[in-house]
Tab-separated table of C-alpha atoms in Angstrom:
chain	number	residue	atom	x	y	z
A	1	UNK	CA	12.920	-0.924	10.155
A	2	UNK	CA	14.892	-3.903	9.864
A	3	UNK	CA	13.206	-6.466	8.614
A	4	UNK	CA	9.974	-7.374	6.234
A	5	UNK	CA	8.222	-8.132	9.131
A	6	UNK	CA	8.662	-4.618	10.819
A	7	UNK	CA	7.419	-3.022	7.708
A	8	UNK	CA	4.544	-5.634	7.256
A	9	UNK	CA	3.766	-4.617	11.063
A	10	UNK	CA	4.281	-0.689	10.167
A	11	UNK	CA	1.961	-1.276	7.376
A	12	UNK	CA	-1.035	-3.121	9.421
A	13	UNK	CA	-0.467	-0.165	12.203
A	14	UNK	CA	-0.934	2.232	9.235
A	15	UNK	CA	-4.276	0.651	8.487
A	16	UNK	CA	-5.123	1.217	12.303
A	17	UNK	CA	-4.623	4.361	12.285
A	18	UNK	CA	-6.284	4.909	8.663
A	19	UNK	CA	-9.389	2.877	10.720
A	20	UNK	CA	-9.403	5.434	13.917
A	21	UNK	CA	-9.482	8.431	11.669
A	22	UNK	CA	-12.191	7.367	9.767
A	23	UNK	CA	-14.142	6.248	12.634
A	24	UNK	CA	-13.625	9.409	14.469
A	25	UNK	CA	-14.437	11.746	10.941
A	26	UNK	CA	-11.510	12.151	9.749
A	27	UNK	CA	-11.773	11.179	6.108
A	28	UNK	CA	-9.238	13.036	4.532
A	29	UNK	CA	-6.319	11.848	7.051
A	30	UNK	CA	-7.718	8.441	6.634
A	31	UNK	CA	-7.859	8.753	2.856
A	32	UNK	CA	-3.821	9.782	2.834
A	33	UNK	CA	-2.858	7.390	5.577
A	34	UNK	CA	-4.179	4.302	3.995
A	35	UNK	CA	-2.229	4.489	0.928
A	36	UNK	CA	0.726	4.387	3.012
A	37	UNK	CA	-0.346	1.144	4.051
A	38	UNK	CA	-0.581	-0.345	0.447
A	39	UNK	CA	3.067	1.745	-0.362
A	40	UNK	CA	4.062	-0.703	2.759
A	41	UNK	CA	2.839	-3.683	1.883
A	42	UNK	CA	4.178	-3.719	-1.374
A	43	UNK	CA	7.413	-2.529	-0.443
A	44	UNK	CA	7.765	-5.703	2.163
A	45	UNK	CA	7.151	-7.961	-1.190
A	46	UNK	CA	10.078	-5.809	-2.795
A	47	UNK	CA	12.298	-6.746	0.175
A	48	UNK	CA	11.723	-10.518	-0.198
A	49	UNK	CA	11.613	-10.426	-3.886
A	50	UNK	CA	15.262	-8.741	-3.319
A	51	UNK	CA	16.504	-10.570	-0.151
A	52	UNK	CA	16.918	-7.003	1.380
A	53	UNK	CA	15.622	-7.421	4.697
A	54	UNK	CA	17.200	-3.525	5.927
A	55	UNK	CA	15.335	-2.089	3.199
A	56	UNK	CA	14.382	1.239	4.979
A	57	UNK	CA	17.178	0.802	7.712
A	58	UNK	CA	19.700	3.655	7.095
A	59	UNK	CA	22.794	1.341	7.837
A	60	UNK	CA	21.302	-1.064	4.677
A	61	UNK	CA	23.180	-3.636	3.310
A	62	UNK	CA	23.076	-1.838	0.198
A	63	UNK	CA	23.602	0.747	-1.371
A	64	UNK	CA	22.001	4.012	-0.999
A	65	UNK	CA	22.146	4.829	-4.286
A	66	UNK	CA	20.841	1.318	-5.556
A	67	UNK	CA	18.053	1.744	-3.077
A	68	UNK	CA	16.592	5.384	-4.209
A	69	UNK	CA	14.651	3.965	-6.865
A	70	UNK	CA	12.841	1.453	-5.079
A	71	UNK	CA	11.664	4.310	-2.633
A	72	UNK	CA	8.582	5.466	-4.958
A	73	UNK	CA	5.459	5.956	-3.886
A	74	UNK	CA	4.298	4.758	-7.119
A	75	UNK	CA	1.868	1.707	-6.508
A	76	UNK	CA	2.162	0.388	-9.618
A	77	UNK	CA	5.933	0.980	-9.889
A	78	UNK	CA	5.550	-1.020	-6.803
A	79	UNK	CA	3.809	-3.514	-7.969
A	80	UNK	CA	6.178	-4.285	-10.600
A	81	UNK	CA	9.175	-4.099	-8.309
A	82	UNK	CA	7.516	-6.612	-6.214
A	83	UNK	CA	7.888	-9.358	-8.997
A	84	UNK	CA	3.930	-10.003	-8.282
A	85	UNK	CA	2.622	-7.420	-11.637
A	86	UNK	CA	1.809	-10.504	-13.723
A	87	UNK	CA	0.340	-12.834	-11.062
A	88	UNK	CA	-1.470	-10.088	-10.049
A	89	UNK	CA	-2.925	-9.136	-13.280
A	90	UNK	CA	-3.935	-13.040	-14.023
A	91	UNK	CA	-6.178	-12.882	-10.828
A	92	UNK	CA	-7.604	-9.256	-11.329
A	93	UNK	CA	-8.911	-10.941	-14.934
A	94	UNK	CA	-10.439	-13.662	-12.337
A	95	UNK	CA	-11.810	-11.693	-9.712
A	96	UNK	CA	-13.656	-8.377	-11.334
A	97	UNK	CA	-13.620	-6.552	-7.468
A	98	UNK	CA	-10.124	-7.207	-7.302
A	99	UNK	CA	-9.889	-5.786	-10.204
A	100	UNK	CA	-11.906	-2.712	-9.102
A	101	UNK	CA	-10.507	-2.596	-5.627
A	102	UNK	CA	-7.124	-1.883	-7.198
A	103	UNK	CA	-8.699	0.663	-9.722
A	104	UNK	CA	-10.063	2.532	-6.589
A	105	UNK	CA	-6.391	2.149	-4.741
A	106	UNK	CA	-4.234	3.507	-7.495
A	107	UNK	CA	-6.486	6.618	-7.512
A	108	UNK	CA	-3.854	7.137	-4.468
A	109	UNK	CA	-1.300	9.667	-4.412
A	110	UNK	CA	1.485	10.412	-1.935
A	111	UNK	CA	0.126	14.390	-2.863
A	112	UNK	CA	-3.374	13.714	-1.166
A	113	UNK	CA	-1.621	15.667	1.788
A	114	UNK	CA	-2.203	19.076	-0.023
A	115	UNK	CA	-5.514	18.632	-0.951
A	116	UNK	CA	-7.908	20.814	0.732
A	117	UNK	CA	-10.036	19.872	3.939
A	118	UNK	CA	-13.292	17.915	2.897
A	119	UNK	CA	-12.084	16.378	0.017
A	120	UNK	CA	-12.976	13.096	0.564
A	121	UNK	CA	-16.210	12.044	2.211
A	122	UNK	CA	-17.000	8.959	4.389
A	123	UNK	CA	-18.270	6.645	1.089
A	124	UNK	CA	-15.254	7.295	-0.653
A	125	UNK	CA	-12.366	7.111	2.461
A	126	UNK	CA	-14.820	3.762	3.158
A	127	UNK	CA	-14.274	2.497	-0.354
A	128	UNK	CA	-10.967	2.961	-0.373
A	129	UNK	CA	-10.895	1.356	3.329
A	130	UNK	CA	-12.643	-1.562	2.098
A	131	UNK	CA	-10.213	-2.187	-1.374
A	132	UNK	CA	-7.384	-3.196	0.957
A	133	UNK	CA	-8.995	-4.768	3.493
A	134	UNK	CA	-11.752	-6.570	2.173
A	135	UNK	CA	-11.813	-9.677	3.854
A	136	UNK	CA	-12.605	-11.453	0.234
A	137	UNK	CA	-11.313	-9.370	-2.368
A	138	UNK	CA	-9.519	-6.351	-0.896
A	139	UNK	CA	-5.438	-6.058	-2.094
A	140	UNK	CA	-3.771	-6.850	1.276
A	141	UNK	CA	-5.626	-10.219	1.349
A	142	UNK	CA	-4.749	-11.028	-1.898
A	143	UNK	CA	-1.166	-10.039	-1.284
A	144	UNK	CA	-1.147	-11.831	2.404
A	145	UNK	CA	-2.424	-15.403	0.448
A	146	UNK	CA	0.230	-15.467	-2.637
């Protein structure tokens, strides 16, 4: 990816994808796959925070080494890279299922991939569905209208 719109697009693809495996039953892929689509969006606000549109490209215009710590899968670490931490905070102490919707996201992990099959069922992969997508109050709205 070379630019904050590729990952903005790799992140909404994510959330596809996150969609069709939940439709279809799969609520564990969907469960993992969705936090990769928060992990994205995030990391897009990094870029423009940073004015590093090559982010992820391996050819970046910087350093490799500079890079490395900005490639967590931490969402809060995220958040904080992204410059957005106190803004966001400000509106979660307006808007309660914001607040909650995030609450529910950063129950993600990047190790949801080892957990065993049947893990999570439909209400929870839904819930989790519905913090970052809500139309109202889900993160990637919030994040999309800043």
């Amino acid at each position: 990816m070379q630019t904050v719109e590729e990952i903005r697009d790799l992140a909404d693809s994510r959330l596809e994808e996150a969609r069709l495996l939940y439709d279809n039953g799969y609520y564990d892929g969907a469960a993992y796959i969705v936090g990769y689509a928060v992990e994205l969006i995030l990391k897009a606000k990094v870029c423009e925070l940073l004015e590093v549109p090559d982010f992820f490209h391996e050819n970046s215009s910087v350093d490799g080494k500079v890079l490395r710590s900005f490639k967590t899968h931490d969402l809060e670490a995220l958040l904080i890279l992204s410059g957005l931490r106190n803004k966001f905070q400000l509106a979660k102490r307006n808007n309660i299922d914001l607040a909650d919707n995030w609450i529910i996201i950063c129950e993600w992990s990047e190790n949801r991939r080892y957990l065993p099959k049947g893990t999570f069922s439909a209400q929870n992969t839904l819930e989790f569905l519905n913090a970052i997508s809500d139309n109202q109050n889900g993160f990637k709205t919030w994040i999309e209208n800043i």
